[in-house]
Coordinates of C-alpha atoms in Angstrom, one line a residue:
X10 CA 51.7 85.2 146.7
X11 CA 52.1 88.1 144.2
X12 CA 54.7 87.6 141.8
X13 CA 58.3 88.9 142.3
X14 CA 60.5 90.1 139.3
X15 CA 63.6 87.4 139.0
X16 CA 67.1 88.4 136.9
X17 CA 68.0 84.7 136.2
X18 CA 71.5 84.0 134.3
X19 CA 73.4 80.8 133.2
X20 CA 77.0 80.8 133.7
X21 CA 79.9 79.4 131.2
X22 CA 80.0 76.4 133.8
X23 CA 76.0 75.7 134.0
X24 CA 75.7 77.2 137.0
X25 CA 72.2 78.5 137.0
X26 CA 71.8 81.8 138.9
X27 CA 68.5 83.0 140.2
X28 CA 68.1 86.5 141.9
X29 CA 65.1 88.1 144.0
X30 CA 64.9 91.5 145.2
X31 CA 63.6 91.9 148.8
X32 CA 64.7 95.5 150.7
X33 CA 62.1 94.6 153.8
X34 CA 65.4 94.2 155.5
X35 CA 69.4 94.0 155.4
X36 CA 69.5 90.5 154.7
X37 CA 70.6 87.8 151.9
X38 CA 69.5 84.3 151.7
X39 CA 72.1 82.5 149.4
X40 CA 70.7 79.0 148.6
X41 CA 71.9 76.2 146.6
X42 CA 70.3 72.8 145.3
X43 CA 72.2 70.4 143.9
X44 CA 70.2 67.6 142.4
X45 CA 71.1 64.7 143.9
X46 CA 69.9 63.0 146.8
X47 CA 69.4 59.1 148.0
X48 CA 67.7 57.7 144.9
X49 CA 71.3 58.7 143.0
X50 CA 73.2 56.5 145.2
X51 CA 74.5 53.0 144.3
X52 CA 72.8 49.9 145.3
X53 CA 73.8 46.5 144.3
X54 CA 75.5 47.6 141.0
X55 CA 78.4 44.8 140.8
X56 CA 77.4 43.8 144.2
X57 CA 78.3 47.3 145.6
X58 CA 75.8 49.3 147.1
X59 CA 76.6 52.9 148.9
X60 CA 73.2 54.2 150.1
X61 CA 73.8 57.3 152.8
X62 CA 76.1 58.7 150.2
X63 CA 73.9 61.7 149.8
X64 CA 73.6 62.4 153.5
X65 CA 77.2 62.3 154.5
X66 CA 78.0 64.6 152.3
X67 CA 75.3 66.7 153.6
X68 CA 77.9 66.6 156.7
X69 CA 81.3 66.6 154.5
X70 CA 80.2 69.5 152.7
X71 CA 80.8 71.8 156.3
X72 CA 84.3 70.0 156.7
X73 CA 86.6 72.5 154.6
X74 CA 88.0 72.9 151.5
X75 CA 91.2 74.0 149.7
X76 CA 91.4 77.4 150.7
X77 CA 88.9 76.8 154.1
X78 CA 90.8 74.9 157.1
X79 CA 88.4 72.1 158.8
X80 CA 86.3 74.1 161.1
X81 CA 86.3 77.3 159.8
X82 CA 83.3 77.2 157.4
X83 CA 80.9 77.2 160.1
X84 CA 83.3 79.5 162.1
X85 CA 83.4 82.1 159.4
X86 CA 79.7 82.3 159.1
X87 CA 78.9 82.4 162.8
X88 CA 81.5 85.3 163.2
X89 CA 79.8 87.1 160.4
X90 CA 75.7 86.6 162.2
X91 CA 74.2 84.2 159.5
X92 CA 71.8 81.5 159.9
X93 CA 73.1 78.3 158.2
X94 CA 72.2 74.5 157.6
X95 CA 71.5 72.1 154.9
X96 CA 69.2 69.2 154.3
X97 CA 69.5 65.6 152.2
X98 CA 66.3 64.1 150.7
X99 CA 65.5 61.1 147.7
X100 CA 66.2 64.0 145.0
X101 CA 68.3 67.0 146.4
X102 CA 70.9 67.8 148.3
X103 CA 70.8 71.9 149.6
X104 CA 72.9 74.5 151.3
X105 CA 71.4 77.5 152.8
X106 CA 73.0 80.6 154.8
X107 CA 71.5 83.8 155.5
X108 CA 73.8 86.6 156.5
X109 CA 73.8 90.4 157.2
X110 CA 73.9 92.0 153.6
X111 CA 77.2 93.3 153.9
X112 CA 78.7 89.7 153.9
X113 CA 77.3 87.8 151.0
X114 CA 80.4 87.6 149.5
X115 CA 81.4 85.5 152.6
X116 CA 78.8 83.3 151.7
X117 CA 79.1 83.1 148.2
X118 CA 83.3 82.8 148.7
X119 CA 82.6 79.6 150.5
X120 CA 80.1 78.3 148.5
X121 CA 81.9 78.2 145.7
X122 CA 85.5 76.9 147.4
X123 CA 83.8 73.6 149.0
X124 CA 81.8 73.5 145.2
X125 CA 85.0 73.9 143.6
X126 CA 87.8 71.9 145.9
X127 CA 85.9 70.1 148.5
X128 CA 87.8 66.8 147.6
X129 CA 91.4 68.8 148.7
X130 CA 90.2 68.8 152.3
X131 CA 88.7 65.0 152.5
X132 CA 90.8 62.7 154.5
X133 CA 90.5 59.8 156.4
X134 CA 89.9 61.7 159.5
X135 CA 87.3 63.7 158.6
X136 CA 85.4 61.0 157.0
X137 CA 85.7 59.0 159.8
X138 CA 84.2 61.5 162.2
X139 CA 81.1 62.4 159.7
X140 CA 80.4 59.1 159.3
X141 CA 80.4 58.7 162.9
X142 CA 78.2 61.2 163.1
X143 CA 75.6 60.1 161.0
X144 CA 75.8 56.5 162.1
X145 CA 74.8 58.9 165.6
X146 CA 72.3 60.5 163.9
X147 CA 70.7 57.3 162.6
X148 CA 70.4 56.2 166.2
X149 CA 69.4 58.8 167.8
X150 CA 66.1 59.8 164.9
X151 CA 65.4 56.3 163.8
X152 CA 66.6 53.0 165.4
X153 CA 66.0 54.2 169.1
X154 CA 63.5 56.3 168.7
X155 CA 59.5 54.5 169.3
X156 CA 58.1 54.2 165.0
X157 CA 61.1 55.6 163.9
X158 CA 61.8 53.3 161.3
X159 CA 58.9 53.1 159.9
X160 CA 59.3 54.8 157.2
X161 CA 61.9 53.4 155.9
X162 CA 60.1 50.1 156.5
X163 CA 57.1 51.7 154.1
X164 CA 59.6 52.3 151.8
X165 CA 61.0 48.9 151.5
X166 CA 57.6 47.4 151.7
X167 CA 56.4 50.0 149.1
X168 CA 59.4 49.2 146.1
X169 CA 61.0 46.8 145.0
X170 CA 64.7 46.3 146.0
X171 CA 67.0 48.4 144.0
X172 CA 64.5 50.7 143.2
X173 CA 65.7 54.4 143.6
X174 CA 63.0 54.7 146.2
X175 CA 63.1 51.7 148.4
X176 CA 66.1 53.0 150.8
X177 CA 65.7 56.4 152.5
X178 CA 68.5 59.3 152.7
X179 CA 69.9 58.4 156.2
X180 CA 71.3 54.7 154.4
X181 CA 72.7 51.5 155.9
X182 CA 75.0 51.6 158.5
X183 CA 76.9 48.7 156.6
X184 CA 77.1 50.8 153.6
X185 CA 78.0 53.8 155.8
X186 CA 80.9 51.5 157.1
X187 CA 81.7 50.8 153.7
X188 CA 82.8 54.2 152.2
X189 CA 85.9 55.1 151.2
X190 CA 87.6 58.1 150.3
X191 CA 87.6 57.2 146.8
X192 CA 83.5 56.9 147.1
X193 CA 83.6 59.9 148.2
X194 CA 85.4 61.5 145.3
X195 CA 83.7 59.4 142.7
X196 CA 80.6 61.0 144.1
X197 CA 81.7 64.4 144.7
X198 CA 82.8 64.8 141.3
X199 CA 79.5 62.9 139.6
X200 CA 77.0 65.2 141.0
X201 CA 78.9 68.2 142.9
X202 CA 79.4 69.9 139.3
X203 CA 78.2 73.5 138.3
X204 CA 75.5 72.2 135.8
X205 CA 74.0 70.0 138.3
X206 CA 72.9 73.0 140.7
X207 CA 70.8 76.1 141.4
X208 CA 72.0 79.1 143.0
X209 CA 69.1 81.5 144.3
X210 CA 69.6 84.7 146.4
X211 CA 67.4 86.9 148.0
X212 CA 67.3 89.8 149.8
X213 CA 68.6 93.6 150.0
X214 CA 70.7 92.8 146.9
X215 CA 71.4 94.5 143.6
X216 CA 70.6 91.7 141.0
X217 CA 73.4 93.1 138.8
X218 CA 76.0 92.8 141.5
X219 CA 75.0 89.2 142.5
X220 CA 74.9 88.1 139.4
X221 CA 78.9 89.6 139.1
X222 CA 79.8 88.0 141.9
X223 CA 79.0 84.6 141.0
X224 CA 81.1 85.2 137.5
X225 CA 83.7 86.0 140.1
X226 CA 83.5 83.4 142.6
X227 CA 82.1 80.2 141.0
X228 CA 82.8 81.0 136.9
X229 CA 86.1 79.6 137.2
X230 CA 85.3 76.0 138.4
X231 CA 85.7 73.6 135.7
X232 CA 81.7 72.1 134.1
X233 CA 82.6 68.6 135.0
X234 CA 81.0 65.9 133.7
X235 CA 77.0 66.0 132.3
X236 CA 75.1 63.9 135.7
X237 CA 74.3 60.6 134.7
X238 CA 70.7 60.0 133.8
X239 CA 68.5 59.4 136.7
X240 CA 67.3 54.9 136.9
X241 CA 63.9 54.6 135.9
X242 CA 61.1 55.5 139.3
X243 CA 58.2 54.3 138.4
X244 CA 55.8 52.0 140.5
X245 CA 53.5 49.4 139.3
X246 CA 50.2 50.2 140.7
X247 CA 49.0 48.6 144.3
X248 CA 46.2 45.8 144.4
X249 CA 46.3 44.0 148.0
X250 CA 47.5 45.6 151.4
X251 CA 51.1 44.6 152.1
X252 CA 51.4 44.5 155.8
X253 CA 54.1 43.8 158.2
X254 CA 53.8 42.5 161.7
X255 CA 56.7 45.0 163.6
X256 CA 57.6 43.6 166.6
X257 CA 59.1 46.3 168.4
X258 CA 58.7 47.6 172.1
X259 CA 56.8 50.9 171.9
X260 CA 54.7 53.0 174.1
X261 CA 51.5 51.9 172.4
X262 CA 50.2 49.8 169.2
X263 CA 49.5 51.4 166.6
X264 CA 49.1 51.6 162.4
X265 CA 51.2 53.0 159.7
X266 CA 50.3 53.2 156.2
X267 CA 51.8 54.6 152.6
X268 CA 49.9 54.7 149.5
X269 CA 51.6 56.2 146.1
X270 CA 50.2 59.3 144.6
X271 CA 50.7 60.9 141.1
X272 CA 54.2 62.3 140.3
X273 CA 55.0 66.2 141.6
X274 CA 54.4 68.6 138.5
X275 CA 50.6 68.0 137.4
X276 CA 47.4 69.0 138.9
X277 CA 46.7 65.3 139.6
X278 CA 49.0 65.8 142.7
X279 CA 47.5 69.2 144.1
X280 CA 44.1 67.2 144.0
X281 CA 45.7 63.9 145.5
X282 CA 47.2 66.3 147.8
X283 CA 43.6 67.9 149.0
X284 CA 42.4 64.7 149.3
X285 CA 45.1 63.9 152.0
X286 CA 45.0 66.6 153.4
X287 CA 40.6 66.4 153.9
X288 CA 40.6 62.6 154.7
X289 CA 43.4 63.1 157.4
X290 CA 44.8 66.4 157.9
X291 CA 44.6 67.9 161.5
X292 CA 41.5 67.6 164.0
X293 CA 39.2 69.1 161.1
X294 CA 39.7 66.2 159.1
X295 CA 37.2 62.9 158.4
X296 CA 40.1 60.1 160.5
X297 CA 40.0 62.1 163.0
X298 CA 36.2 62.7 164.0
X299 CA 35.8 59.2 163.0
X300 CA 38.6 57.7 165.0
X301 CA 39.4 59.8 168.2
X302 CA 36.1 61.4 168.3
X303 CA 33.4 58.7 167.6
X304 CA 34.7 55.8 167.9
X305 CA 37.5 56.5 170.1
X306 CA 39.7 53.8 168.6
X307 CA 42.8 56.2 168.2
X308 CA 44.8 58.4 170.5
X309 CA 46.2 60.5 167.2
X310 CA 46.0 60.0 163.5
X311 CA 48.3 62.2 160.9
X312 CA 48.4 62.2 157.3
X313 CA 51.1 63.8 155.1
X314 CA 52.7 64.2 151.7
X315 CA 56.2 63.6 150.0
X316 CA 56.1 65.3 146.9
X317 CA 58.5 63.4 143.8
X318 CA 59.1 64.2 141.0
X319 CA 61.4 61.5 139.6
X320 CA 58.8 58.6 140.9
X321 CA 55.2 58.4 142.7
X322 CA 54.8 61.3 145.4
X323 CA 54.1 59.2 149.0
X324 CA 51.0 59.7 151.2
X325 CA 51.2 58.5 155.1
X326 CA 48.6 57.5 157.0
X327 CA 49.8 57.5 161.2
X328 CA 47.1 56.2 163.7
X329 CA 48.0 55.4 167.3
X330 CA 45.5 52.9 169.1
X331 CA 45.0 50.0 170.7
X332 CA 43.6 47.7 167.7
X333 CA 45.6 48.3 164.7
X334 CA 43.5 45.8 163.0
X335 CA 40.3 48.3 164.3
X336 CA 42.1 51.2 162.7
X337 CA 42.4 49.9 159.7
X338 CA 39.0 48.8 158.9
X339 CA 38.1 52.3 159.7
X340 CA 40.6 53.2 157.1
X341 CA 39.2 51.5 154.3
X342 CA 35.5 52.6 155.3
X343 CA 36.3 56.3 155.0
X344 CA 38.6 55.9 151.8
X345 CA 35.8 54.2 150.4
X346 CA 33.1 57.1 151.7
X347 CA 35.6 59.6 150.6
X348 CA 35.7 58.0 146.9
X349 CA 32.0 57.9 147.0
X350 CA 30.9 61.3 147.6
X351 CA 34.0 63.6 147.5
X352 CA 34.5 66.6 149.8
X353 CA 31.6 68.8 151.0
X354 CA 32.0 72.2 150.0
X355 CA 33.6 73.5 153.7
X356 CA 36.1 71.0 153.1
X357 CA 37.3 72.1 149.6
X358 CA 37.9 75.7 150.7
X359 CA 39.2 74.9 153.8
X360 CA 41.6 72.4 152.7
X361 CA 42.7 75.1 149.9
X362 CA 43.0 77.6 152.7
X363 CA 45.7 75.3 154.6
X364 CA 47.3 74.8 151.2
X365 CA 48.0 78.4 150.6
X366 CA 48.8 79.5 154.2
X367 CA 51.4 77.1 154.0
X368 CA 52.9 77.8 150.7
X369 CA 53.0 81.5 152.2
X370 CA 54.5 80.8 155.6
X371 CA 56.5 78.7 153.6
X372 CA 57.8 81.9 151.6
X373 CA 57.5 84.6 153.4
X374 CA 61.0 85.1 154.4
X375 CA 63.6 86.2 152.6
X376 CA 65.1 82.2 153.4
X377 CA 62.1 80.5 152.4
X378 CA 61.9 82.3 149.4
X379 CA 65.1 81.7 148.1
X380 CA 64.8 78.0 149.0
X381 CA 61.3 77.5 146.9
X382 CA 63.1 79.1 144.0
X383 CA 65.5 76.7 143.9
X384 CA 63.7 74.2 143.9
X385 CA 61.3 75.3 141.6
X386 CA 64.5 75.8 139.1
X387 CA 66.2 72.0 139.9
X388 CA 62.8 70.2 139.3
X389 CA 61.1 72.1 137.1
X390 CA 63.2 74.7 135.6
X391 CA 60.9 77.4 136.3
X392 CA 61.9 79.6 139.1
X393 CA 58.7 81.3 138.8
X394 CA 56.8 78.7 139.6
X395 CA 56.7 79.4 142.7
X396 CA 54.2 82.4 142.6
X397 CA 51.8 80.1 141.0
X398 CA 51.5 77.6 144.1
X399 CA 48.8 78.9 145.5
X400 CA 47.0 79.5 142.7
X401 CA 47.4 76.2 141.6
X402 CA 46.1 74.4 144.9
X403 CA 42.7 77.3 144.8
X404 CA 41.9 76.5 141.0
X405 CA 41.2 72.2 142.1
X406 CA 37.6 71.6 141.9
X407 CA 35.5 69.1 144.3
X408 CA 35.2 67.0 141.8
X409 CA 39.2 66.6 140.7
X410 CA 39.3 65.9 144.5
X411 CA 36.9 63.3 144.6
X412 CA 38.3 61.8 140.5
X413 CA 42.2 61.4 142.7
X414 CA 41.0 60.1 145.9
X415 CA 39.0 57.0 143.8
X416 CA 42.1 56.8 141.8
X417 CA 45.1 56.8 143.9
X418 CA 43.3 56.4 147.6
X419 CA 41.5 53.1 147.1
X420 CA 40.9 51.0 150.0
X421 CA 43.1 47.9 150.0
X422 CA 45.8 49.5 148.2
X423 CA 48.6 50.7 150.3
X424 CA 51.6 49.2 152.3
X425 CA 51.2 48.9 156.2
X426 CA 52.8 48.4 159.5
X427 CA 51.1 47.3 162.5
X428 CA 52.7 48.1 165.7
X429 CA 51.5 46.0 168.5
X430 CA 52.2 48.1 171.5
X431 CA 54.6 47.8 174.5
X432 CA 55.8 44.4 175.7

């Protein structure tokens, strides 16, 4: 995408502002990251481990403030026409309305109070009802639902225990049980602080004014303390295939595999990432002609990418058949193909293609935008990164593809699950 001018200032507090001009239409898309997500949370220091932290505050963040009665933040912004949500994952935690442009102060008002005074509105009632929720939430997306923990099984399988990455955002439901109040305002006040977080707007704005208004609203709320440093997330390269048996009633067997790629930041990982995205990506891609086509030994396959950037980046490898066993044979025969002659030239451009057309769709509104930047700034401290995506992905060559597929794809490297269908 073409780059966008950006009018980026630091408040007093840390706070880092990022602005983007957009006049398509009246909107503003006020988004802020605050870098902390599951692999910040406690587990088994001095026997106490608090995983879920992260998510529940994902939830307690909409439950009021000082100055905003319990119900009301959500109330305000519906009354005013925004769009609003958030979202909790290993490394950030973000908050994201967009509203008419005529009430971004709304928005940036109650941003800043629940940044500022969230811990004046916790009580026991409120976290009793979040935590109820996510304990819901848990049930509903991953313990009752067919393969929905497996994942989190991957994960487990994948690090060590205690490792930042080895428990996923949504958390224990004994740790869940285990909050207190006092957690919860240790927590707030560890990572919650101005100089841990990105604000990015976007829209039919006057830089100048935005920039004002979060002086106004958010430069009076105290620095806190400096985050702690992040524990160490690095991995110790795979040599076998670590495989669980699950034993689990689901509509059909089936195969599940992670296999760590190159930290986000570097071009190793826009290679790695083609490489998924060629070897398994969509009904174009080499698992499945081989699998569903051909050999008809799988229903569906998917692969996918979680980028990191505080520890390995994750591939997934999803096959549904009836001989997980079969599938994973297959598996290792076309990593090993894949490794052996890299990507034809149709695949390299098309896989490039995909990447771009999703960083655009990814960016092309005035919400999307304002999101990337943000997380451009909390990870990499470069807003204006995010023009360069594209390019980025479209300068790989075959041959980088082919160089991180025999590096990080290897056959007989990964962590597995083998489902063996309904009982």
């Amino acid at each position: 995408m073409a780059e966008q001018p950006l009018h980026e200032h630091t408040l007093g507090n840390g706070l880092r502002v990022v602005v983007c001009e957009d006049h398509v239409v009246p909107l503003a898309a006020v988004n802020i990251w605050y870098a902390v997500g599951s692999r910040h949370e406690q587990t088994g220091v001095d026997g106490k481990s608090r995983t879920g932290l992260a998510h529940l505050f994902e939830h307690l963040m909409f439950q009021g403030s000082a100055n905003v009665a319990e119900g009301e933040h959500a109330a305000l912004l519906e009354s005013a026409g925004a769009t609003f949500n958030a979202s909790t994952s290993f490394e950030r935690t973000n908050y994201y309305e967009t509203v008419p442009v005529s009430h971004l102060e709304l928005a940036l008002w109650l941003e800043a109070d629940r940044m500022g005074t969230l811990p004046a509105a916790l009580t026991q009632a409120n976290l009793d009802n979040q935590r109820d929720v996510v304990k819901n939430e848990r049930r509903q997306r991953y313990d009752n639902q067919p393969y929905g923990t497996a994942f989190e099984r991957l994960c487990r399988l994948t690090f060590p225990p205690g490792h930042p990455y080895a428990h996923t955002p949504i958390g224990s439901m004994e740790d869940l049980d285990a909050t207190t109040i006092e957690d919860c305002v240790e927590f707030f006040r560890t990572w919650y602080a101005p100089g841990n977080a990105v604000l990015s707007v976007v829209g039919d704005v006057d830089p100048g004014a935005v920039i004002e208004m979060a002086e106004r609203y958010f430069g009076a709320i105290p620095a806190g303390p400096a985050a702690p440093p992040a524990r160490p997330g690095g991995l110790e390269p795979l040599t076998e295939v670590r495989l669980e048996e699950v034993d689990e009633e689901v509509p059909s067997p089936a195969y599940f595999a992670m296999l760590p790629l190159p930290v986000d930041g570097g071009s190793e990982i826009e290679a790695a990432e083609l490489a998924v995205e060629i070897i398994g990506g969509g009904t174009g891609s080499r698992l499945y002609d081989r699998m569903v086509r051909r050999d008809q030994i799988a229903t569906e396959v998917w692969t996918g990418v979680t980028r990191m950037v505080g520890g390995p980046s994750l591939a997934i490898v999803e096959a549904v058949g009836p001989d997980p066993a079969k599938i994973a044979e297959v598996l290792d025969e076309e990593l090993a193909r894949f490794a052996a002659e890299g990507p034809t030239e149709d695949e390299t451009a098309r896989a490039t293609a995909q990447a771009e057309r999703g960083l655009l769709e990814r960016t092309e509104t005035v919400t999307g935008l304002a999101n990337a930047l943000s997380a451009n700034a909390t990870q990499f401290g470069d807003p204006a990164r995010t023009f360069t995506a594209a390019a980025r992905a479209a300068a790989v060559t075959a041959e980088e593809i082919k160089d991180a597929a025999r590096r990080w794809l290897a056959p007989g490297a990964r962590t597995a699950l083998s489902y063996g269908g309904a009982r």
